[in-house]
Short mmCIF file of C-alpha atoms and ligand atoms in Angstrom, two decimals:
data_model
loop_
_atom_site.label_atom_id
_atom_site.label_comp_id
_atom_site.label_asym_id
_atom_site.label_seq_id
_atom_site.Cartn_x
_atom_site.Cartn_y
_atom_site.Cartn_z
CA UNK A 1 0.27 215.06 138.49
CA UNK A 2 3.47 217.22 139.08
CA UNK A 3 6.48 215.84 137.06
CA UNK A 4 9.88 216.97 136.14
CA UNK A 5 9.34 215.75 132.23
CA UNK A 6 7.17 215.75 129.79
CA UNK A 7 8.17 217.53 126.99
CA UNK A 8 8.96 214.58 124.33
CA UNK A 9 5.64 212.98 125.34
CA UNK A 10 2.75 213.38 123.11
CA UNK A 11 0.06 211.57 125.77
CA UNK A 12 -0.38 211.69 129.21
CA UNK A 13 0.93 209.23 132.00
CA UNK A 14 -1.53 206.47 132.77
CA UNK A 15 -2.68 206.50 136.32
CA UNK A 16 -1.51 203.27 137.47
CA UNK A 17 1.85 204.16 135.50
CA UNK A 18 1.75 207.16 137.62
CA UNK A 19 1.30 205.78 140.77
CA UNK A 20 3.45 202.56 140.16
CA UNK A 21 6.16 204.88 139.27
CA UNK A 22 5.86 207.56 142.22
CA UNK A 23 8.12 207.37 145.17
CA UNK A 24 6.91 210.64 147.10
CA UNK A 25 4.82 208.71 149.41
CA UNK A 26 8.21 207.29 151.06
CA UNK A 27 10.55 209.69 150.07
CA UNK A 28 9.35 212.56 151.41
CA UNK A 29 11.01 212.38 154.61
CA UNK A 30 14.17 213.13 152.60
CA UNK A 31 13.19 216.71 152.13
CA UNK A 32 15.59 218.18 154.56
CA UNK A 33 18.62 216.12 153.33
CA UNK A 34 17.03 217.29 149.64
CA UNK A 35 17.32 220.66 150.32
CA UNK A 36 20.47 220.71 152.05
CA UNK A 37 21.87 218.87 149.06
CA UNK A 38 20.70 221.60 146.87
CA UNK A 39 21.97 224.59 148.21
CA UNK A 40 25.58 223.11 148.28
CA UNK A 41 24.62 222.68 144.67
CA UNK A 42 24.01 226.14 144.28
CA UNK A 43 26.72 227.34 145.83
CA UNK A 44 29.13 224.92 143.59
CA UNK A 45 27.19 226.84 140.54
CA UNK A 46 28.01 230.19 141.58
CA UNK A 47 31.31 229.31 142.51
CA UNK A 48 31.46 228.62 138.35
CA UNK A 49 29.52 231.55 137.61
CA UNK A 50 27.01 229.65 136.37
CA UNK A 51 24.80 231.13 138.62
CA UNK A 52 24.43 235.10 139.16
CA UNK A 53 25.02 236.49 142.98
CA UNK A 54 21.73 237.55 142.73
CA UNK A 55 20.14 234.18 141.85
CA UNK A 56 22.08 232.21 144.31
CA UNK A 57 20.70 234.49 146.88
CA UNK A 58 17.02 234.13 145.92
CA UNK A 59 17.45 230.73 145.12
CA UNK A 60 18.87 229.72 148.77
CA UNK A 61 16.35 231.57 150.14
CA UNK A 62 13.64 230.05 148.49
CA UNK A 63 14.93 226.59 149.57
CA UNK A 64 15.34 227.60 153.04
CA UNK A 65 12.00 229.38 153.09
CA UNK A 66 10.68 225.67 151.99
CA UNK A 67 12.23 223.91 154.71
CA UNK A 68 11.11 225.82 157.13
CA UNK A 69 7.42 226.01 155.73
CA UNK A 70 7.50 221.92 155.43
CA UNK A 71 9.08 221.88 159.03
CA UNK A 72 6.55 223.87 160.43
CA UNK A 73 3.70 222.30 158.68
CA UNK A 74 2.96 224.91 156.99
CA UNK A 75 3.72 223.80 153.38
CA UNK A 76 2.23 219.84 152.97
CA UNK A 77 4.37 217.86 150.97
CA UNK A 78 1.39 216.14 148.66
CA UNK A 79 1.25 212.93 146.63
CA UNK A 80 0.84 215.61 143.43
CA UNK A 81 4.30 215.47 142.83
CA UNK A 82 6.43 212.30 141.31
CA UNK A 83 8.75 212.63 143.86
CA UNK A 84 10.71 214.72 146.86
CA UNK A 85 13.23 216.23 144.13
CA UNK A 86 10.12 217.47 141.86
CA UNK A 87 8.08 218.42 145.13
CA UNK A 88 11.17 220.72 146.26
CA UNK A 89 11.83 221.68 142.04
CA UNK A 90 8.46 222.35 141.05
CA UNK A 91 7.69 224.51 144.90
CA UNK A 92 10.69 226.44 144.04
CA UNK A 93 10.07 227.69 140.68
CA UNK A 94 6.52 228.26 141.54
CA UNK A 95 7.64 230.55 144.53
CA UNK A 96 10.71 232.18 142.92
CA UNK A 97 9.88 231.64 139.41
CA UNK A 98 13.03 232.05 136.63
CA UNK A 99 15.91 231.53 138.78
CA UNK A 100 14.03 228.41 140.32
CA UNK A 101 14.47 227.18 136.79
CA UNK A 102 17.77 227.36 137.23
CA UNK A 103 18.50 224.42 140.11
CA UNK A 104 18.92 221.42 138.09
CA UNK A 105 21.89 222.90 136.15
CA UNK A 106 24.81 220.36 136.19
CA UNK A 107 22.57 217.90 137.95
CA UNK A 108 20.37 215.22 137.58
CA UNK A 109 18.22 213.21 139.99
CA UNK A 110 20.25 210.41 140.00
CA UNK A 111 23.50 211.61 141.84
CA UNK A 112 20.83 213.86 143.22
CA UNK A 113 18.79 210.78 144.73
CA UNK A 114 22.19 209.05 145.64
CA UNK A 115 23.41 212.21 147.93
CA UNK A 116 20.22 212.37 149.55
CA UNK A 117 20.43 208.83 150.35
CA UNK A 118 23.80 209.05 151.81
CA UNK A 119 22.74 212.09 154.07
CA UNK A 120 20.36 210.44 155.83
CA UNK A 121 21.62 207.28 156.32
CA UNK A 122 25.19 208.99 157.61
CA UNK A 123 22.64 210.91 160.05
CA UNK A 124 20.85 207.66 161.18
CA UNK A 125 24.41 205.65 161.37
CA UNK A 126 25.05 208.63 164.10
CA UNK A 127 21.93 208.08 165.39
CA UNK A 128 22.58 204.18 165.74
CA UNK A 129 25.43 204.09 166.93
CA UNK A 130 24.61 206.83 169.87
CA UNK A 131 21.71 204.35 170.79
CA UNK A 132 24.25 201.41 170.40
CA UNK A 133 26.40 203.25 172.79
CA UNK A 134 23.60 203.74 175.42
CA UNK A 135 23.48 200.12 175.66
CA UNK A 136 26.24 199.10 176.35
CA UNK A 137 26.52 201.69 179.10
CA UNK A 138 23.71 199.60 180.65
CA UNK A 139 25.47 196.67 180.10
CA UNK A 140 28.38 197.60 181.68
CA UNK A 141 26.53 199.24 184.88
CA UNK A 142 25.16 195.94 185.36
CA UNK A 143 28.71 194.22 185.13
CA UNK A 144 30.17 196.37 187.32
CA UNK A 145 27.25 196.15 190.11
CA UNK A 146 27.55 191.92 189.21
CA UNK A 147 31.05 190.94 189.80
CA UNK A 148 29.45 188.36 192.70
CA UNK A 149 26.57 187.54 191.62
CA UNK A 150 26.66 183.95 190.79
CA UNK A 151 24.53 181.91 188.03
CA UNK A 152 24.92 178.86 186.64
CA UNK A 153 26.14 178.79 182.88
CA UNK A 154 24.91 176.91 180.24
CA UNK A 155 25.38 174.86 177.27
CA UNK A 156 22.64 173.36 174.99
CA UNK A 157 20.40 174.97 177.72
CA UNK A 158 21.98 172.56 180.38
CA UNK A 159 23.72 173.63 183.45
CA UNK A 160 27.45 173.36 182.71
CA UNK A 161 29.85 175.44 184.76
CA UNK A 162 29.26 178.08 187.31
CA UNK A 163 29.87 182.39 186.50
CA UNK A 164 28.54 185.28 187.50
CA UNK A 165 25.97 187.92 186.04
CA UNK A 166 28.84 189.99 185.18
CA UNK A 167 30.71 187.52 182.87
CA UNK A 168 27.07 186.74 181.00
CA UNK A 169 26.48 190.85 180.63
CA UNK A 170 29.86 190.67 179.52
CA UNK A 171 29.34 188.47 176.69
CA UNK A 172 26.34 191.45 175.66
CA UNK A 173 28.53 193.93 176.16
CA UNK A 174 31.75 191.98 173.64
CA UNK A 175 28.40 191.68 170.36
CA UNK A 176 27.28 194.97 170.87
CA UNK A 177 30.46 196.89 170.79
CA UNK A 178 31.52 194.68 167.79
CA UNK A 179 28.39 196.53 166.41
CA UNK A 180 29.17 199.72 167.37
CA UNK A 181 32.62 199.26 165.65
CA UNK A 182 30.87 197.94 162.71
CA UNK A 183 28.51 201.08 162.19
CA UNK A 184 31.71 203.47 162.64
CA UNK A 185 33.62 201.31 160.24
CA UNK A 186 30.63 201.58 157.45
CA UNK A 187 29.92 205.43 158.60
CA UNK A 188 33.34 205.93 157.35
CA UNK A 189 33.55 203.96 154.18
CA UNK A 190 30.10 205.66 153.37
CA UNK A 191 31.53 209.31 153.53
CA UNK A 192 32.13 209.71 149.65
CA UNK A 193 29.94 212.48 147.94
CA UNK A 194 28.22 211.19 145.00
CA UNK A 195 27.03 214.91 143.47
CA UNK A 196 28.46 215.70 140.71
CA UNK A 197 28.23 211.99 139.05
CA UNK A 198 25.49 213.93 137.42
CA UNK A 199 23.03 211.30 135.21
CA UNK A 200 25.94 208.71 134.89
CA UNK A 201 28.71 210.32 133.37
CA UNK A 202 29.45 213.41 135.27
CA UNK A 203 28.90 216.98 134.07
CA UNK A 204 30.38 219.91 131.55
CA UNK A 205 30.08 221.90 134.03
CA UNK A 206 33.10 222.55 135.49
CA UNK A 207 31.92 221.53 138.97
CA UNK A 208 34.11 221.75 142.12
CA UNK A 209 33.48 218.28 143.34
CA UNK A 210 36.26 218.56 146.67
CA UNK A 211 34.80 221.80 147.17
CA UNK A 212 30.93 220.27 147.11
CA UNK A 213 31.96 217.09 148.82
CA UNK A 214 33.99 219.31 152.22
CA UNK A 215 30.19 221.81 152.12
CA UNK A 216 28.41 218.21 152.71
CA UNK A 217 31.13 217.09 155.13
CA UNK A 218 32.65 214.50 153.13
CA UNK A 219 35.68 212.91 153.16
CA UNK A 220 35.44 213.71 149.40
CA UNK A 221 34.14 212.73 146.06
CA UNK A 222 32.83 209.41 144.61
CA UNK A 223 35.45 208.76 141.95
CA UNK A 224 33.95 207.10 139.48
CA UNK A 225 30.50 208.49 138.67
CA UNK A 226 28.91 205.16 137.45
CA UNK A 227 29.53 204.01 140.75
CA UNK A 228 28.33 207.15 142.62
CA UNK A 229 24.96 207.11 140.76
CA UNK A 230 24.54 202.87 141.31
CA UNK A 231 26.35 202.08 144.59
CA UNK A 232 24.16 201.14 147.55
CA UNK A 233 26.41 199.17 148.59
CA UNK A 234 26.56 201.18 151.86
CA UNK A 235 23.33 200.64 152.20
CA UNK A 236 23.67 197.01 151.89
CA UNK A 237 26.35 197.08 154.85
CA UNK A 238 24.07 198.97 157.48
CA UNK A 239 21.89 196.39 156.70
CA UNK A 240 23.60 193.81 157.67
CA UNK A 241 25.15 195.80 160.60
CA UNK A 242 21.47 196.24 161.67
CA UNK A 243 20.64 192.67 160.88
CA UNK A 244 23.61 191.35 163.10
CA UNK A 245 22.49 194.03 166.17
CA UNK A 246 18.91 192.51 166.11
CA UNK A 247 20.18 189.05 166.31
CA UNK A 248 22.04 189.79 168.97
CA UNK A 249 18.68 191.81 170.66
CA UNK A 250 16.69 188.58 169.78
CA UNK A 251 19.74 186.28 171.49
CA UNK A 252 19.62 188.63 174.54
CA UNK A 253 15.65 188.89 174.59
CA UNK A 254 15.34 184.67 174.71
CA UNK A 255 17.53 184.56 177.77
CA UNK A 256 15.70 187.82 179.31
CA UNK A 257 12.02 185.72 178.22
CA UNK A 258 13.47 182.33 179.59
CA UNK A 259 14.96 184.17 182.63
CA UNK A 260 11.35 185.83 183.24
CA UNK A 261 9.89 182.78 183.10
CA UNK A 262 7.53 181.04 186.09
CA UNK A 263 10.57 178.27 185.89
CA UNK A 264 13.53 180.18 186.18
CA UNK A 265 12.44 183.29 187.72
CA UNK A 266 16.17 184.59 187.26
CA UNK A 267 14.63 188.37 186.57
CA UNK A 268 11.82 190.19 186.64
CA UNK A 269 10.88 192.78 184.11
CA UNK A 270 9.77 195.66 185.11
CA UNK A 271 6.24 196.36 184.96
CA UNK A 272 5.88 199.63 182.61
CA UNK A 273 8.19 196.95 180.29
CA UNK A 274 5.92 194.38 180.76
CA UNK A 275 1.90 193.41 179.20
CA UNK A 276 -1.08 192.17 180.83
CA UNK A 277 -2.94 189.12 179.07
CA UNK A 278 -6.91 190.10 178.20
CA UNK A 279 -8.45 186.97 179.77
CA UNK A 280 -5.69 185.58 182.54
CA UNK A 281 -5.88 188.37 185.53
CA UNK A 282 -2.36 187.10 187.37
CA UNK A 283 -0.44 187.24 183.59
CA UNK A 284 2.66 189.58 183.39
CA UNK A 285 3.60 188.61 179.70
CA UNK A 286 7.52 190.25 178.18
CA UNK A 287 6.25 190.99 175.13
CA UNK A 288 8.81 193.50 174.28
CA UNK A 289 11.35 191.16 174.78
CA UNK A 290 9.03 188.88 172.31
CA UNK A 291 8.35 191.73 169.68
CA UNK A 292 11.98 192.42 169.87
CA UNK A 293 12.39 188.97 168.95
CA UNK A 294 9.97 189.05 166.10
CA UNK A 295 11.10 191.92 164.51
CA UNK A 296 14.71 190.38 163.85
CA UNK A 297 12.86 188.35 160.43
CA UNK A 298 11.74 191.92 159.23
CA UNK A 299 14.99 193.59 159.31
CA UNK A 300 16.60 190.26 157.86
CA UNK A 301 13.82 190.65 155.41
CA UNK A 302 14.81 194.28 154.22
CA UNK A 303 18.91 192.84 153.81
CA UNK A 304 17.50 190.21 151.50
CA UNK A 305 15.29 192.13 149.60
CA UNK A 306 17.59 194.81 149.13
CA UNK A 307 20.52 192.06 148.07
CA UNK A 308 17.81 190.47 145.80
CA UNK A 309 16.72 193.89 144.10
CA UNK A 310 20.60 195.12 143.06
CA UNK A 311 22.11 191.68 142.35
CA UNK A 312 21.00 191.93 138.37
CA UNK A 313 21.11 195.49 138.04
CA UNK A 314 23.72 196.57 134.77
CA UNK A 315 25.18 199.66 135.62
CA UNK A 316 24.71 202.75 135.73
CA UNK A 317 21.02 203.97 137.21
CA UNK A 318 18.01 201.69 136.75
CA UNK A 319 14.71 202.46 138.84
CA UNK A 320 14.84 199.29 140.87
CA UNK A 321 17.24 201.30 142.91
CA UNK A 322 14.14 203.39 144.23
CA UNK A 323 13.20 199.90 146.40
CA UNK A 324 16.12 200.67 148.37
CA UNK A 325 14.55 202.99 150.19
CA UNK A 326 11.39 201.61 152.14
CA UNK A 327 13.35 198.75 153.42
CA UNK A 328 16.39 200.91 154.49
CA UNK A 329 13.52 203.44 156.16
CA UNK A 330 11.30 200.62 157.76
CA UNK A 331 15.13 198.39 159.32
CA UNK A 332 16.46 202.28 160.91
CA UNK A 333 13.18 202.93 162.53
CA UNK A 334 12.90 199.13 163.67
CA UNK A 335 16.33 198.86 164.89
CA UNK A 336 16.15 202.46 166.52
CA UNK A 337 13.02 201.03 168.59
CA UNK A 338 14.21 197.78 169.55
CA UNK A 339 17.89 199.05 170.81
CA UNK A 340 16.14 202.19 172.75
CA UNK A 341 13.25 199.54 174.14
CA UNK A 342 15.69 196.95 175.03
CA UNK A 343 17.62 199.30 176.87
CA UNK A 344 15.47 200.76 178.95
CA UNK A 345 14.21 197.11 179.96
CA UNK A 346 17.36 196.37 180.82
CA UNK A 347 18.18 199.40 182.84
CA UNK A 348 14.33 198.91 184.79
CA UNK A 349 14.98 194.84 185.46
CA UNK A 350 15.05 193.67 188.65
CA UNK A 351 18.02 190.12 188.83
CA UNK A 352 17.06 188.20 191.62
CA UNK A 353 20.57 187.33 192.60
CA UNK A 354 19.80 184.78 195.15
CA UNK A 355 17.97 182.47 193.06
CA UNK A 356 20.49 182.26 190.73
CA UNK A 357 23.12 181.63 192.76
CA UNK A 358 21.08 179.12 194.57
CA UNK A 359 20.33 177.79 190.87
CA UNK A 360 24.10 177.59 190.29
CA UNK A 361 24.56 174.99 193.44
CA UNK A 362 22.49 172.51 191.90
CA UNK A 363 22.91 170.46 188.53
CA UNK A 364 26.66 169.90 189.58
CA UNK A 365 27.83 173.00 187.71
CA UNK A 366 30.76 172.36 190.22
CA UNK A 367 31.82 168.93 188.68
CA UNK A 368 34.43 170.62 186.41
CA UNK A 369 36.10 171.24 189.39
CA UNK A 370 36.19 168.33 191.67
CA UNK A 371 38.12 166.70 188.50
CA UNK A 372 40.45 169.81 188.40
CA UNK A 373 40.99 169.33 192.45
CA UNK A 374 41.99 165.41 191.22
CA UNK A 375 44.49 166.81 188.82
CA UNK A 376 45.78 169.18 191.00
CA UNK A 377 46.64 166.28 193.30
CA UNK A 378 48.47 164.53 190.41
CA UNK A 379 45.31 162.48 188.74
CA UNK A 380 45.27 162.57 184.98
CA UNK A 381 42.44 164.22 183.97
CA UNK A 382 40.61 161.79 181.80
CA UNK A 383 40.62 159.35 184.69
CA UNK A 384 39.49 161.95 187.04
CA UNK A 385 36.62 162.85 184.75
CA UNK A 386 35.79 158.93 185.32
CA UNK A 387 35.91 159.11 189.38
CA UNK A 388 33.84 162.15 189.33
CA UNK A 389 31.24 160.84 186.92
CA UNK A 390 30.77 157.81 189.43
CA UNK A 391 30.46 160.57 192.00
CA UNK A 392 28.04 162.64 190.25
CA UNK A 393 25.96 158.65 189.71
CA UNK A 394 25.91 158.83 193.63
CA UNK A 395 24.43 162.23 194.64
CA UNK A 396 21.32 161.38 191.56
CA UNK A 397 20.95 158.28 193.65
CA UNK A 398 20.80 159.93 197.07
CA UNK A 399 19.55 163.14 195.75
CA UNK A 400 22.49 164.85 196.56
CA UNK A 401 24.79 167.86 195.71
CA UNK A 402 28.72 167.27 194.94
CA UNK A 403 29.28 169.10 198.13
CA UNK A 404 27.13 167.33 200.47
CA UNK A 405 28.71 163.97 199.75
CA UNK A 406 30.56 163.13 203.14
CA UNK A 407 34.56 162.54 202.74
CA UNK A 408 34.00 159.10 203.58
CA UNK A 409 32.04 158.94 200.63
CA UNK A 410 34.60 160.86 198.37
CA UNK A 411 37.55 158.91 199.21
CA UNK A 412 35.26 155.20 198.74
CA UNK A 413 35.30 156.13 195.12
CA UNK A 414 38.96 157.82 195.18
CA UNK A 415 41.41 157.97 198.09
CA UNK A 416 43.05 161.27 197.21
CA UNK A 417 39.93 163.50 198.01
CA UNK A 418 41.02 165.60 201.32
CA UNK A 419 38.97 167.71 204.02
CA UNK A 420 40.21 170.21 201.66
CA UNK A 421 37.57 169.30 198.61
CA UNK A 422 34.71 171.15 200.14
CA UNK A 423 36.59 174.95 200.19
CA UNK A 424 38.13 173.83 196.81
CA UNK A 425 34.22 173.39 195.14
CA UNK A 426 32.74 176.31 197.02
CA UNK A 427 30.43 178.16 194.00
CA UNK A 428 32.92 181.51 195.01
CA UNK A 429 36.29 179.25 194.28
CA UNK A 430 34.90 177.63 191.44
CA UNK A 431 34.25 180.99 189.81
CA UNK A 432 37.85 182.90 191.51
CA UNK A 433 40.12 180.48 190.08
CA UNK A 434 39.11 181.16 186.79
CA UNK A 435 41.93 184.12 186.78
CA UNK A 436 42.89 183.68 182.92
CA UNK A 437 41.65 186.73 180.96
CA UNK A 438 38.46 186.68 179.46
CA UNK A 439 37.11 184.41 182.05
CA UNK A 440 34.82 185.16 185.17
CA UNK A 441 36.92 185.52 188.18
CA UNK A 442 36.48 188.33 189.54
CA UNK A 443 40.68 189.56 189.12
CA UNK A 444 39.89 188.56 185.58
CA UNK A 445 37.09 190.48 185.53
CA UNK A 446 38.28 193.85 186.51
CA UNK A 447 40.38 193.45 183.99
CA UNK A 448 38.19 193.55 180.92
CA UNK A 449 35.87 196.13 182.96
CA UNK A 450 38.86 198.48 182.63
CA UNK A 451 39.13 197.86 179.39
CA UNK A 452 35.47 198.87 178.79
CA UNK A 453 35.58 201.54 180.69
CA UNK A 454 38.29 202.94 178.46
CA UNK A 455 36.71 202.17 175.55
CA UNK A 456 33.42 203.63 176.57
CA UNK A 457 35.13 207.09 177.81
CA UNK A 458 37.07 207.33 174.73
CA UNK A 459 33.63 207.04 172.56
CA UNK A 460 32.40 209.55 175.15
CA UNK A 461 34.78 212.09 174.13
CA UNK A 462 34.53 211.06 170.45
CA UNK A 463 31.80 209.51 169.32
CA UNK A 464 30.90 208.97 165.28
CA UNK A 465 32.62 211.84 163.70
CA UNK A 466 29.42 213.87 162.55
CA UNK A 467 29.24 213.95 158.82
CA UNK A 468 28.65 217.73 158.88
N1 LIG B 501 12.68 208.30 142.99
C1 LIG B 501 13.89 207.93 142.35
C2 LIG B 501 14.63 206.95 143.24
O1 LIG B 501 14.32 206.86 144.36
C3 LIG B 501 14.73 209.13 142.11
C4 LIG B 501 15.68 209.02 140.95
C5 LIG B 501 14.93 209.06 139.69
N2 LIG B 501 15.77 209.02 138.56
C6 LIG B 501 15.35 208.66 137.36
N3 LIG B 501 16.19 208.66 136.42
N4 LIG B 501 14.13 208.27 137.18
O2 LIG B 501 15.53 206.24 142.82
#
């Protein structure tokens, strides 16, 4: 047992105290942001004189001599210490000796735990939305390569209207760069140093907080240092940023499961994306589509529990706050998976564009139009959604499509049809004259593509600005 304190305690920790209380088995993997932290710290204390040249110099040395030794595996980071801020401490001082002793001036692990935080969640927001980027240059090759590929649309899972491929990617592409906005929007709000805040109320030391805040690459200080020792509110908003990119991966993996489906047979994942089953030789099952899926309640899971944990917490610092992290570890390396899986599933999948267009000719996805044709020849449209509902009653009977009906057959049930119906309900015309923006013509299309393409070359030559 390595800790920090001790020296108004007459009796030893209890074990189980010990271990309950411990968070080095998690937050270990914060020693680089740890050590980065403190050597800013340093250099704010020598900028005071608090510090000697000389013990700044030993002292950064010592720190970077640690980071490399834990990098390299030389130096294990071991459950003997209370936590990554002792661990780094206690390995100083024991290397260095006085000047080690020296670190904490000005500082306590509170604004200390709260920078080291924010470090490495800016890093993974980078991270994220680099991944997040990715994909929806995958989504947009496929739009681009789709612009005639016809499907059938749906509503409550029913055929409804025809479109193409490249409108459904489309829809992808319009969630996930609402994401990718959102984790630029919090990566920006985030960007306030909290060192300095010191236990809860700042320090005496006449600390340089700009000058700390600009050596971390921060937009600049937390200014109130209650809140920079007790926000996670940041936290709480990548959350939910990750929580509303894995609903969107779980949206996208149904259709990709239903699509790979015996039924539908829309797509066909690849096979180094795809599982065998143990017992059923011809299986070819899309479990990562599935565990993709399933992993959307555990990242939901981590946004409640963190919600749960801080909503009774009186300010400034209370230890509940060191829950924050295995939740906010265990969503980033979910969400890092799923988005880097899903994307390379997508890029591998195979869209077998003649079955869905042939899918789109049947379940009168056309119907829609053979009304609009009426109104176009001066039918009101409720009345016209009448005739062609008697229509549609004919082809079930005769096991027909809309555009096999003969014209003899169109004009019993309403004399205005023309020769002219068949071209106007053609799956191609059905989808063209949808020209309004937004929609799936391909004109309209083009449109938004050059809009994305825009957007996605202007990320490309600025993406996240990095925190450092
Ligand atoms: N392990 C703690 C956490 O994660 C570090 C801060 C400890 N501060 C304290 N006053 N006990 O929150």
């Amino acid at each position: 047992m390595a800790q920090l304190w001790g020296g108004r305690f007459t009796k030893e920790t209890d074990q189980l105290v010990y271990h309950f209380n411990a968070s080095i088995s998690f937050d270990k993997r914060l020693y680089e942001q740890d050590i980065q932290g403190s050597i800013a710290h340093v250099m704010i204390l020598r900028s005071r004189d608090i510090l000697t040249q000389e013990e700044e110099e030993q002292i950064i040395k010592g720190l970077e001599e640690i980071l490399q030794d834990v990098k390299s595996g030389k130096l294990e980071i071991t459950e003997e210490y209370e936590d990554i801020h002792s661990f780094v401490e206690a390995t100083l001082i024991n290397r260095i000796g006085e000047a080690g002793k020296k670190l904490h001036t000005g500082r306590s692990r509170n604004d200390q735990v709260a920078l080291d935080m924010k470090l490495y969640t800016r890093e993974q927001t980078e991270l994220l939305d680099e991944l997040t980027g990715e994909l929806l240059g995958a989504i947009l090759f496929i739009m681009k390569e789709n612009l005639d590929t016809y499907m059938p649309g749906f509503t409550h899972l029913q055929k409804a209207q025809p479109t193409t491929l490249a409108h459904h990617m489309g829809a992808y592409f319009e969630m996930f760069k609402r994401d990718h906005e959102r984790l630029q929007d919090i990566h920006r709000r985030m960007n306030t140093c909290p060192l300095g805040s010191g236990a809860l109320a700042g320090t005496t030391y006449p600390l340089d907080r700009e000058y700390t805040a600009e050596l971390l690459g921060f937009d600049g200080p937390a200014l109130n240092s209650m809140d920079g020792v007790s926000d996670r509110d940041y936290l709480i908003e990548l959350l939910s940023a990750l929580s509303i990119i894995m609903m969107h991966l779980s949206r996208f993996s149904e259709e990709v499961i239903i699509w790979n489906s015996n039924e539908y047979q829309f797509v066909e994942i690849d096979d180094a994306y795809s599982t065998g089953s143990s017992i059923m030789p011809q299986k070819k099952n899309p479990d990562i589509a599935e565990l993709v899926r399933g992993k959307t309640g555990r990242v939901y899971g981590a946004l409640n529990a963190l919600l749960t944990t801080m909503k009774g917490i009186p300010l400034a610092y209370n230890k509940d706050m060191q829950e924050d992290k295995e939740w906010v570890f265990d969503a980033i390396d979910t969400v890092k998976g799923c988005i880097a899986l899903f994307t390379g599933m997508l890029r591998t999948m195979q869209f077998n564009i003649d079955r869905m267009a042939e899918s789109a000719k049947h379940g009168f996805t056309n119907a829609t139009d053979v009304a609009d044709y009426l109104v176009n020849h001066g039918v009101a449209f409720r009345d016209a959604h009448g005739i062609v509902g008697k229509l549609v009653l004919i082809c079930i009977e005769k096991k027909l499509a809309l555009e096999e009906l003969s014209l003899e057959e169109y004009k019993e049930i309403c004399p205005v049809f023309e020769a002219d119906i068949y071209e106007a309900i053609r799956l191609d015309a059905c989808v063209n004259k949808r020209r309004t923006i937004g929609a799936p013509g391909q004109d309209a299309m083009k449109q938004v593509i050059e809009i994305y393409e825009k957007y996605m070359s202007e990320y490309e030559k600025a993406p996240i600005k990095k925190g450092r």
